[in-house]
XYZ file of C-alpha atoms in Angstrom:
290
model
C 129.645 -70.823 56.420
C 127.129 -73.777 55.481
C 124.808 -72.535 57.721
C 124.481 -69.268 56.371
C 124.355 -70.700 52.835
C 121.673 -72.514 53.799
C 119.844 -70.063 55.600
C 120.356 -67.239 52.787
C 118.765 -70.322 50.446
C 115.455 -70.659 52.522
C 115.069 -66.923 53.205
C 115.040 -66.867 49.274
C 112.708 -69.402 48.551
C 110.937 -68.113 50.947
C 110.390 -64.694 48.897
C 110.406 -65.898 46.032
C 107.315 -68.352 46.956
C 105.591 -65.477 48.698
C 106.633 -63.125 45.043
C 104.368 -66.022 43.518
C 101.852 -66.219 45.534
C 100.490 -62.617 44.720
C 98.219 -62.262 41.677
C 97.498 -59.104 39.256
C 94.931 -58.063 36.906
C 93.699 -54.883 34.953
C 90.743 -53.468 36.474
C 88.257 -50.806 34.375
C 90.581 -48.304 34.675
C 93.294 -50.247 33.002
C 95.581 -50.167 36.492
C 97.560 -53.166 37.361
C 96.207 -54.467 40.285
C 98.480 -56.979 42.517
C 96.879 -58.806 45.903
C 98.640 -61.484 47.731
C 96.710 -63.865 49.607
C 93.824 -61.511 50.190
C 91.749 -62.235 53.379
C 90.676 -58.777 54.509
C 88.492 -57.713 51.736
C 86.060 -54.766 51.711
C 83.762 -54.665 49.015
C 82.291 -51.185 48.024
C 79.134 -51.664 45.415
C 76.442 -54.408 45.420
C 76.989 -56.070 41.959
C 80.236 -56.450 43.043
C 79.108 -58.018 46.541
C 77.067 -60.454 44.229
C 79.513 -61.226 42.045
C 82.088 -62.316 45.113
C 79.639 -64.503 46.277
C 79.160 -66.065 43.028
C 82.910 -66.861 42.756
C 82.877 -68.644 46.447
C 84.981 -65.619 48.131
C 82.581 -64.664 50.874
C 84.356 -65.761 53.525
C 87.243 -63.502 53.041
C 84.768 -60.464 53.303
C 84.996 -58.249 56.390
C 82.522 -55.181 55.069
C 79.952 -53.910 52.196
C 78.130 -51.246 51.195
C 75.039 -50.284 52.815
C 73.101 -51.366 49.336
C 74.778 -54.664 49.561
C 71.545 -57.323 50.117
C 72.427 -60.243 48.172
C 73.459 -63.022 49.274
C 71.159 -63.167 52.772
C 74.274 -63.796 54.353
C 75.472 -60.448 53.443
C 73.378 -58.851 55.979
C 75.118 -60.086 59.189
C 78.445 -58.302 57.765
C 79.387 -54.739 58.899
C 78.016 -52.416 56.282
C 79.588 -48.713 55.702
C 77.002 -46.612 54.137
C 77.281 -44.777 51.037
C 80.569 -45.326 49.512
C 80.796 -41.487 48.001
C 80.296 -40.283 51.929
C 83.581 -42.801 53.240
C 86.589 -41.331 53.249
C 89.821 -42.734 52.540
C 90.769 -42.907 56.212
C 87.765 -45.006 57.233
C 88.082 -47.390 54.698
C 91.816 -47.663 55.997
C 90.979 -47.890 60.047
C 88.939 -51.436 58.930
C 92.615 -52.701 57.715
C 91.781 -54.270 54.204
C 93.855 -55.899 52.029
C 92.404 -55.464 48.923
C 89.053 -53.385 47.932
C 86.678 -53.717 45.549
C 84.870 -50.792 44.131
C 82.352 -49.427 41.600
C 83.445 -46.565 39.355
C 80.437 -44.991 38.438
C 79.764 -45.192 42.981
C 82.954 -43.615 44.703
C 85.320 -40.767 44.697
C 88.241 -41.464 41.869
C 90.619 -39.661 44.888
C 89.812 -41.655 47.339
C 90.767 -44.488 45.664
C 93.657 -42.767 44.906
C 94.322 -42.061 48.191
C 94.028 -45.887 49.314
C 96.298 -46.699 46.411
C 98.684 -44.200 47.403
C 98.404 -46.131 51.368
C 99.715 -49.395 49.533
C 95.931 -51.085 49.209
C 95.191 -52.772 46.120
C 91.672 -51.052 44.917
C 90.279 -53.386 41.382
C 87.937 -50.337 40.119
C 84.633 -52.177 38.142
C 82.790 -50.669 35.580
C 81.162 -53.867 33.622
C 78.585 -52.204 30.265
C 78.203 -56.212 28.570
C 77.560 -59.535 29.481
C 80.887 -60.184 28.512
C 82.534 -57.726 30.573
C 80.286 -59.256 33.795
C 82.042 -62.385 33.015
C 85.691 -60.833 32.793
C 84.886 -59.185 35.857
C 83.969 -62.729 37.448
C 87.623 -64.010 36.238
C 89.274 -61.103 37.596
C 87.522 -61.007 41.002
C 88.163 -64.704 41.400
C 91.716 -64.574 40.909
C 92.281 -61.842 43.252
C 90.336 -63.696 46.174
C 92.080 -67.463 45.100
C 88.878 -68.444 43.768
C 89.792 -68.783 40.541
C 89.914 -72.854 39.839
C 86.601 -73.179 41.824
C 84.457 -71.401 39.784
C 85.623 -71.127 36.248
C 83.536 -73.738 35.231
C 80.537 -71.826 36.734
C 81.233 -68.266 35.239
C 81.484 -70.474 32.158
C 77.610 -71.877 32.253
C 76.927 -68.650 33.143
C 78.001 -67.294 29.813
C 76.512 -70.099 28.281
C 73.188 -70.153 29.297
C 73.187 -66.488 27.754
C 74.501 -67.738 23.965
C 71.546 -70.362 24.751
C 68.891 -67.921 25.330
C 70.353 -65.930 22.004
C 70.342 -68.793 19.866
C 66.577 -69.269 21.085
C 65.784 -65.908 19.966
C 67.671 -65.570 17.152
C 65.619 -64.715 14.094
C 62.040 -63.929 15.665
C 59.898 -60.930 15.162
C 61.952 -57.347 16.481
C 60.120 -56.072 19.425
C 60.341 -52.700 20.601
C 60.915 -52.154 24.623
C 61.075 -49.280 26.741
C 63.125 -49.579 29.898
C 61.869 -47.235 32.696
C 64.802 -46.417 35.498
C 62.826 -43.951 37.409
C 59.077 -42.232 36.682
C 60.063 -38.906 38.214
C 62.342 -37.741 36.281
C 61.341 -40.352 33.587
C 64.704 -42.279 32.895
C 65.621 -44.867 30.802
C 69.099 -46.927 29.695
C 70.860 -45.890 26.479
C 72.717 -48.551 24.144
C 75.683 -48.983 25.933
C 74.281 -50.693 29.127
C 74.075 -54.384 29.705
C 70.247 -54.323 30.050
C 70.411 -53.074 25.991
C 71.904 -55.993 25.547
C 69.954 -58.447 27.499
C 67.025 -56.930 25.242
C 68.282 -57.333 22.101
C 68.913 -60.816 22.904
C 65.665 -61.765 23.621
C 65.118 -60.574 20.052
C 63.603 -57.023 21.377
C 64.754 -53.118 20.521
C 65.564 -50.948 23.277
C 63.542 -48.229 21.644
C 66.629 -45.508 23.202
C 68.896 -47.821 22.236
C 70.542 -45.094 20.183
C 71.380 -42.722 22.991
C 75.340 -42.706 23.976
C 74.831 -42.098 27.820
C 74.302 -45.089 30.046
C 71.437 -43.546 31.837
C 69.646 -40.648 30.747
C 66.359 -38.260 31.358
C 63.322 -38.680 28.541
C 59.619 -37.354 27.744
C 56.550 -39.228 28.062
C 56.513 -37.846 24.262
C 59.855 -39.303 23.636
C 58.726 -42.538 24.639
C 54.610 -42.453 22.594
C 57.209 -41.036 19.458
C 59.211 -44.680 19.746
C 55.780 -46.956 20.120
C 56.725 -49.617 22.224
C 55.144 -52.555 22.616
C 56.925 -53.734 26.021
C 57.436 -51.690 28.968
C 59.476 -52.867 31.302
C 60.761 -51.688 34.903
C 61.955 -53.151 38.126
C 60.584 -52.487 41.720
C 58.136 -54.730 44.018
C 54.233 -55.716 43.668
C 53.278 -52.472 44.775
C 55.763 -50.850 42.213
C 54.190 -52.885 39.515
C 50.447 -51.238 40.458
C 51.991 -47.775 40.152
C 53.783 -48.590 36.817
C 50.850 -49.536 35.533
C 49.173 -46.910 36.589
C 51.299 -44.431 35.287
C 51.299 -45.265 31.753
C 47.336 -46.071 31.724
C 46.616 -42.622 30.979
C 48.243 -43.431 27.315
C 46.018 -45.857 26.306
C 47.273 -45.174 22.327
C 50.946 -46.761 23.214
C 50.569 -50.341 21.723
C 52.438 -51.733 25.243
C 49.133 -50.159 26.915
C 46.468 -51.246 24.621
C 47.925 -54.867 24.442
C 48.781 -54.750 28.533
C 52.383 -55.650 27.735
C 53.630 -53.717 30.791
C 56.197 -55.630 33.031
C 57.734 -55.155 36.426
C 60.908 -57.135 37.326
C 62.052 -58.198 40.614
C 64.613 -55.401 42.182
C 68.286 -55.331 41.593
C 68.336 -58.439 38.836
C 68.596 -56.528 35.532
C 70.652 -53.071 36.922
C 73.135 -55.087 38.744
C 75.148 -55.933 36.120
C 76.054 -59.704 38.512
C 75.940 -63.168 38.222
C 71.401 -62.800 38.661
C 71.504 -60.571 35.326
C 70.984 -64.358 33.906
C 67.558 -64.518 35.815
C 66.769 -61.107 34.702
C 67.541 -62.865 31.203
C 65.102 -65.358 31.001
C 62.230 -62.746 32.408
C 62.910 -60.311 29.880
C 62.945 -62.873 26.826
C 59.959 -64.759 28.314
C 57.594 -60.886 28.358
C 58.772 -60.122 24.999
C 58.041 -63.476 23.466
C 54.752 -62.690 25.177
C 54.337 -59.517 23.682
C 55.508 -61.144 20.093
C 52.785 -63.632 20.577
């Protein structure tokens, strides 16, 4: 009778001490989301990819996206594409136990689907700095990571209050962001690179349009006068930016040659190098303001 006392008392701790070991947050989409010692992780959107790495989880990675290029490292994983063409069934056959995805970059159903097949899904959809941060936590407490790097999501955060304190005050500049040249698209007020603009101490000339991402004129833009343009892309990108606005030599960012190219990925991927993006962005407009 002892024995089974005693047995019945260790299966219990057992459970309960496996109960605590699993870990829930609220993702985007304001689900619960509960892993428990996750060490199959597939990870479905590059900022996300970035942001793992940031927090020290890595090693419990087993899959990214095919735009997933930062870390290095990242490259010698298996990568799966496009995450709208996977289907739920092929993100099962790898196995995960817990995946991380982008909202605005996969099929709502098929992470219902996955969620309906028991796998804990944390949906991201970060618009602020601050959100990028909470995103950090969240990601780090799923993957264990948690105690490690706290201290490092907060100089993260820091280092942005620094570079707003800097530019707190100073002569408004007005920027134009350029997504794309063809269609000509820019950023509206609610993305993170709105933010990282205004504080620099610059305008995001469409700064006042609701959507995240949206389609503009070349008269739009000569109606708003900036006197930054920005964009991101390579060397050769940079030539054919320049090029492109050249023929409106009335724009004061044209006549003062305050047209800037960024490296890729840094300022759209709302991740941990949005900080580098940062100090590039307030460093051209302090330019311009000079």
């Amino acid at each position: 009778m002892k024995c089974i006392r005693l047995l019945a008392t260790v299966c219990l701790t057992w459970l309960y001490s496996q109960a605590a070991a699993a870990v829930c947050v609220q993702d985007d989409t304001n689900q619960t989301v509960c892993a428990q010692q996750a060490q199959r992780v597939l990870v479905l959107a590059p900022h996300l990819t970035e942001i793992v790495d940031f927090v020290g989880g890595m090693s419990k990675v087993i899959a990214v996206d095919g735009s997933s290029n930062f870390p290095e490292s990242v490259n010698t994983l298996p990568k799966l594409g496009n995450p709208w063409m996977l289907s739920a069934e092929s993100i099962l056959a790898r196995k995960p136990d817990l995946v991380l995805v982008w909202q605005s970059g996969i099929s709502m159903q098929v992470v219902a689907q996955l969620r309906k097949a028991g796998v804990p899904v944390f949906v991201s959809e970060p618009k602020k700095i601050e959100q990028v941060a909470t995103t950090m936590r969240r990601v780090s407490k799923l993957l264990g990571t948690e105690q490690g790097s706290a201290s490092r999501i907060d100089d993260w955060l820091h280092q942005f209050e620094a570079l707003r304190a800097e530019y707190r005050g100073r002569t408004q500049v007005p920027v134009f962001y350029q997504v794309w040249g063809q269609p000509l698209m820019t950023l509206g007020g609610q993305h993170a690179v709105s933010e990282v603009i205004g504080l620099c101490g610059g305008r995001n000339v469409f700064g006042d349009l609701p959507n995240l991402a949206a389609q503009v004129s070349v008269e739009g833009v000569l109606k708003r006068k900036p006197e930054v343009l920005l964009a991101s892309g390579s060397g050769r990108d940079h030539q054919g930016f320049v090029v492109q606005w050249s023929a409106w030599p009335q724009m004061p960012a044209v006549k003062r040659n305050q047209v800037y190219t960024l490296p890729n990925d840094i300022l759209v991927r709302n991740g941990p190098r949005l900080i580098q993006a940062a100090k590039l962005v307030c460093a051209h407009i302090e330019q311009a303001r000079r």
